[in-house]
Coordinates of C-alpha atoms in Angstrom, one line a residue:
M1 CA 111.4 126.5 60.6
T2 CA 111.8 126.5 58.1
S3 CA 108.1 126.8 57.8
A4 CA 107.1 125.5 56.3
T5 CA 106.7 123.8 56.1
A6 CA 109.4 121.7 56.2
S7 CA 109.4 125.8 56.4
A8 CA 109.2 126.6 57.9
P9 CA 111.0 126.1 60.3
R10 CA 108.7 126.9 58.6
A11 CA 110.8 127.7 58.2
A12 CA 113.0 126.6 57.5
A13 CA 113.9 125.7 54.2
S14 CA 115.4 124.7 50.9
T15 CA 115.2 122.6 47.5
A16 CA 113.1 119.2 49.0
E17 CA 112.3 118.1 45.8
T18 CA 115.5 118.3 43.9
S19 CA 117.3 114.9 43.3
S20 CA 118.3 112.6 46.4
S21 CA 121.9 111.5 47.3
P22 CA 121.9 107.7 48.0
A23 CA 120.3 106.3 50.8
R24 CA 122.4 105.8 54.2
R25 CA 121.3 104.0 57.0
P26 CA 120.5 106.7 59.3
L27 CA 122.5 106.1 63.1
L28 CA 119.5 107.1 64.4
D29 CA 115.6 106.3 64.5
W30 CA 113.5 108.7 62.4
R31 CA 111.3 109.5 65.4
I32 CA 114.3 110.7 67.8
R33 CA 115.4 112.7 64.9
F34 CA 112.1 113.9 64.3
G35 CA 112.2 114.8 68.1
V36 CA 115.4 116.8 68.0
L37 CA 114.3 119.3 64.5
S38 CA 110.9 120.1 66.4
L39 CA 113.1 121.2 70.0
I40 CA 115.8 123.2 67.5
W41 CA 113.3 124.5 65.2
G42 CA 110.7 125.8 68.3
F43 CA 113.7 127.1 70.4
S44 CA 115.0 129.2 67.7
F45 CA 112.2 132.0 68.7
L46 CA 114.0 132.2 71.7
F47 CA 117.5 132.7 70.5
I48 CA 116.3 135.2 68.3
K49 CA 114.5 137.1 71.3
V50 CA 118.4 136.4 73.5
G51 CA 120.3 137.6 70.0
N52 CA 118.1 140.7 69.7
E53 CA 119.2 141.7 73.0
A54 CA 122.6 142.7 71.7
F55 CA 122.7 142.9 68.5
A56 CA 120.4 144.6 65.4
P57 CA 118.1 142.3 63.9
L58 CA 119.9 142.1 60.6
Y59 CA 123.2 141.2 62.4
V60 CA 121.3 138.6 64.3
T61 CA 120.3 137.2 60.7
L62 CA 123.9 137.4 59.3
G63 CA 125.2 135.6 62.3
R64 CA 122.4 132.9 61.7
M65 CA 123.3 132.3 58.2
L66 CA 126.9 132.5 58.4
F67 CA 127.2 129.5 61.0
G68 CA 124.4 127.7 59.1
T69 CA 126.1 128.4 56.4
A70 CA 129.7 126.8 58.0
V71 CA 128.1 123.5 58.8
L72 CA 126.5 122.9 55.6
L73 CA 130.1 123.8 53.4
V74 CA 131.6 122.0 56.1
T75 CA 129.3 118.3 55.5
L76 CA 129.8 118.7 51.8
V77 CA 133.8 119.2 52.0
V78 CA 133.2 115.8 54.2
Q79 CA 130.7 114.4 52.1
R80 CA 133.4 115.4 48.8
E81 CA 130.3 117.0 47.4
R82 CA 130.2 120.2 45.2
L83 CA 128.5 123.3 45.0
P84 CA 126.0 123.4 41.7
R85 CA 126.8 124.4 39.1
G86 CA 125.4 127.1 36.4
A87 CA 124.4 130.7 36.2
R88 CA 120.8 129.6 35.5
V89 CA 120.7 126.9 38.9
W90 CA 122.6 129.7 41.2
G91 CA 120.6 132.7 39.8
H92 CA 117.4 130.8 40.6
L93 CA 119.2 129.9 43.9
A94 CA 119.6 133.6 44.7
V95 CA 115.8 134.3 44.7
A96 CA 115.2 131.4 46.9
A97 CA 117.4 132.3 49.3
F98 CA 115.8 135.9 49.7
F99 CA 112.3 134.2 50.2
L100 CA 112.9 131.7 52.3
N101 CA 116.0 132.5 54.4
A102 CA 117.0 136.5 54.4
L103 CA 114.1 137.9 54.1
P104 CA 111.9 135.6 56.5
F105 CA 115.1 135.1 58.8
S106 CA 115.4 139.1 58.8
L107 CA 111.4 139.7 59.4
F108 CA 111.2 137.4 62.6
A109 CA 114.4 139.0 64.3
Y110 CA 112.6 142.5 64.1
A111 CA 109.5 140.8 64.7
E112 CA 110.3 140.3 67.8
L113 CA 111.9 143.4 68.5
T114 CA 108.1 143.7 69.8
I115 CA 106.2 140.5 70.3
P116 CA 107.1 137.6 72.6
S117 CA 108.7 134.5 71.0
T118 CA 105.6 132.9 71.4
L119 CA 103.9 134.8 69.4
A120 CA 106.4 134.3 66.7
G121 CA 106.3 130.4 66.7
I122 CA 103.0 130.7 66.5
C123 CA 103.0 133.0 63.4
N124 CA 105.5 130.7 62.1
A125 CA 102.9 128.4 61.8
A126 CA 100.7 130.1 59.2
S127 CA 102.7 129.2 56.8
P128 CA 100.7 126.3 55.1
L129 CA 97.7 128.4 55.2
W130 CA 99.8 130.9 52.8
G131 CA 100.7 128.6 50.7
M132 CA 97.1 127.2 50.3
L133 CA 96.5 130.6 49.4
L134 CA 99.1 131.2 47.1
A135 CA 97.7 128.3 45.3
V136 CA 94.5 129.0 45.1
V137 CA 94.6 132.7 44.3
V138 CA 97.5 132.9 42.2
V139 CA 98.8 129.3 40.8
S140 CA 97.6 126.2 41.4
D141 CA 98.7 122.4 39.7
D142 CA 95.8 121.0 41.6
R143 CA 92.2 122.1 42.0
P144 CA 91.7 122.7 45.7
S145 CA 89.2 120.8 47.9
R146 CA 86.2 122.3 49.5
Q147 CA 87.9 120.6 52.9
R148 CA 91.6 122.2 52.4
V149 CA 89.6 125.9 51.6
A150 CA 87.7 125.2 54.6
G151 CA 91.1 124.6 56.8
L152 CA 92.3 127.8 55.2
G153 CA 89.7 129.6 56.5
L154 CA 90.1 127.9 59.9
G155 CA 93.4 128.5 60.4
F156 CA 93.4 132.2 59.7
I157 CA 89.9 132.5 62.2
G158 CA 92.8 131.3 64.6
V159 CA 94.9 133.8 63.5
L160 CA 92.5 136.3 64.9
I161 CA 91.9 134.2 67.9
V162 CA 95.9 134.2 68.8
L163 CA 95.9 138.0 67.5
G164 CA 92.7 138.6 70.1
A165 CA 91.3 140.8 67.3
W166 CA 88.3 141.4 68.7
Q167 CA 89.5 143.7 71.7
G168 CA 92.8 145.4 69.8
F169 CA 95.1 143.2 69.5
S170 CA 94.8 141.7 72.5
G171 CA 97.4 144.0 73.5
Q172 CA 100.2 142.6 70.9
D173 CA 102.3 144.8 68.7
P174 CA 100.1 145.2 65.3
L175 CA 103.8 145.6 63.1
G176 CA 105.5 143.3 64.9
T177 CA 102.4 140.8 64.4
V178 CA 102.6 142.1 60.5
L179 CA 106.3 141.4 60.4
A180 CA 106.1 137.5 61.5
L181 CA 103.0 137.3 59.2
I182 CA 105.1 138.5 56.3
A183 CA 107.8 136.2 57.0
S184 CA 105.7 133.0 56.9
A185 CA 103.9 134.1 53.8
S186 CA 107.5 134.7 52.4
Y187 CA 108.1 131.1 52.8
A188 CA 105.3 130.0 50.8
V189 CA 106.5 132.3 47.9
G190 CA 110.0 130.7 48.4
W191 CA 108.6 126.9 47.8
Q192 CA 106.5 128.2 45.5
Y193 CA 109.3 129.7 43.3
V194 CA 111.6 126.6 44.3
R195 CA 109.1 123.9 42.7
R196 CA 108.5 125.0 39.8
T197 CA 112.5 126.4 38.9
L198 CA 114.9 123.9 41.0
S199 CA 112.6 120.6 41.2
D200 CA 115.0 118.9 38.7
T201 CA 118.2 120.1 38.7
G202 CA 120.5 116.9 39.1
H203 CA 122.2 118.2 42.2
S204 CA 121.5 116.6 45.7
H205 CA 119.6 118.2 48.5
L206 CA 123.0 119.1 50.4
S207 CA 124.4 121.1 47.4
M208 CA 121.8 123.1 46.8
S209 CA 121.1 123.7 50.4
G210 CA 124.8 124.9 50.3
G211 CA 124.5 127.2 47.8
Q212 CA 121.3 128.6 48.8
L213 CA 123.0 129.2 52.2
L214 CA 125.8 131.0 50.6
L215 CA 123.5 133.2 48.8
G216 CA 121.4 134.2 51.4
T217 CA 124.6 135.2 53.9
V218 CA 125.6 137.0 50.9
Q219 CA 122.5 139.0 50.5
L220 CA 123.0 139.8 54.3
A221 CA 126.3 140.7 54.3
L222 CA 126.0 143.2 51.9
V223 CA 122.3 144.8 53.6
A224 CA 123.6 144.7 57.2
P225 CA 126.6 147.1 57.7
V226 CA 124.2 149.5 55.7
F227 CA 121.1 149.2 57.1
A228 CA 122.3 148.2 60.8
T229 CA 124.6 149.4 63.3
T230 CA 127.9 147.1 63.6
P231 CA 128.2 145.3 66.7
T232 CA 130.8 146.7 69.1
S233 CA 130.7 144.2 71.5
F234 CA 130.1 140.6 71.9
P235 CA 128.4 139.5 75.2
L236 CA 128.5 135.3 75.9
L237 CA 124.6 134.9 76.0
P238 CA 123.8 136.3 72.6
V239 CA 126.4 135.3 71.1
L240 CA 125.7 131.8 72.0
S241 CA 122.6 132.7 71.1
V242 CA 123.2 133.7 67.8
L243 CA 125.6 130.4 67.4
A244 CA 122.8 127.9 68.4
L245 CA 120.3 129.6 65.8
G246 CA 122.9 129.4 62.8
A247 CA 125.0 126.1 63.4
L248 CA 121.8 124.3 65.1
G249 CA 118.6 125.9 63.9
T250 CA 119.3 126.6 60.1
G251 CA 123.0 124.0 59.6
V252 CA 122.0 120.9 61.1
A253 CA 118.5 121.5 61.2
F254 CA 118.0 121.3 56.7
L255 CA 120.7 118.2 57.6
I256 CA 118.2 116.6 59.8
Q257 CA 115.3 118.1 57.4
Y258 CA 116.0 116.6 54.7
G259 CA 117.7 113.1 56.0
L260 CA 113.9 112.9 57.1
V261 CA 112.1 113.7 54.2
D262 CA 114.5 110.8 52.4
E263 CA 113.5 108.4 54.7
V264 CA 109.6 109.0 55.5
G265 CA 108.5 111.3 52.5
P266 CA 107.8 115.2 52.8
T267 CA 104.3 114.5 54.6
T268 CA 105.4 113.2 57.6
A269 CA 108.1 115.3 57.7
M270 CA 106.7 118.1 57.6
M271 CA 104.6 117.2 60.4
V272 CA 107.0 119.1 62.8
T273 CA 105.2 121.9 61.7
Y274 CA 103.1 121.1 64.0
F275 CA 105.3 120.7 66.8
V276 CA 107.1 123.7 66.7
P277 CA 104.5 126.7 67.8
V278 CA 104.3 124.2 70.7
I279 CA 107.7 124.1 72.1
A280 CA 108.2 127.7 71.0
T281 CA 104.9 128.8 73.4
T282 CA 107.0 126.4 76.3
A283 CA 110.2 127.9 76.0
G284 CA 109.4 131.4 76.1
V285 CA 106.6 130.9 79.1
A286 CA 109.2 128.5 81.1
I287 CA 112.4 130.4 80.2
L288 CA 111.8 134.2 79.3
G289 CA 108.8 134.5 81.5
E290 CA 106.4 135.4 78.8
H291 CA 103.1 136.0 79.4
L292 CA 100.2 133.2 78.0
T293 CA 96.3 134.4 78.0
W294 CA 94.0 132.3 76.8
N295 CA 93.5 132.9 73.1
T296 CA 96.9 132.6 72.4
P297 CA 96.7 128.7 73.1
V298 CA 93.9 128.4 71.6
G299 CA 94.0 130.2 68.5
A300 CA 97.4 128.3 68.3
A301 CA 95.5 125.0 68.0
V302 CA 92.7 126.5 65.5
V303 CA 95.8 127.5 63.2
L304 CA 97.2 124.2 63.6
V305 CA 94.2 122.0 62.6
G306 CA 93.4 124.4 59.6
A307 CA 97.1 123.9 58.2
A308 CA 96.6 120.3 58.9
L309 CA 93.6 120.8 56.7
T310 CA 94.9 122.7 53.7
Q311 CA 97.6 119.9 53.6
R312 CA 95.2 116.9 52.7
R313 CA 94.3 115.9 49.3
S314 CA 91.7 114.2 48.3
T315 CA 92.0 110.7 46.9
A316 CA 89.0 111.0 44.3
R317 CA 90.1 111.9 41.0

């Protein structure tokens, strides 16, 4: 989720372009790990919905960050790696943690107070579209092709179809939907920032990710008590959902994602983005009993086609 892209899931994500640690032979084939990552990120939206039943959204996000950070810090200790050093790196990581973790995770949690987890998962898939729009309007390292611009337009048409724009958002809550779309846009902003400030630090993916999640956890630990009601009870199912959301959906997912990027490259690894909304929709309908109208899957398919087109680069120079 991390959207993106590698997000997203998109979202899912931190510094995928920093230097890699020495390659090791993986225990599982990359296709199996790809499928596991798709399932983890797809179910993350269901975990958020269940967590919201007992905890304020900011505390759902804080728990997510806390458990995710714990997984990465333990992995750092086991692999005898250290957190990054240098005030400059930590300053940039603080910004990355805000745009790639604290802000979008919180916005998705708030969005799911009023919209189905299926819709939140589909909005997450719009992250590549926001990234393309940002590249066209604000900063761009390469001139986008007509195909990629067409993909951008097609993707946003898909968003309008999902929302049922011709009939007043098709019964969906406009504010919740906007929050989810802003969350997916936050991933795009964060990735642009990371690429320009943290692409050559000399630290491993694991080290940078651990530092980023640690800073995001601190940010939420400072904000949550001020703006949300502190939990006084801890029902088992919501607690387990937040634990799974953090340990699996954030911690383990980060480790799998960067292993895939190292082994098969970012282009193949980021294709997980296109499976996440399918799994999120299936889980929401089958497990939570969420209602699905025809325009939701049709619009989602259009979004995914548009997102795929925005990721294709012309071979002509």
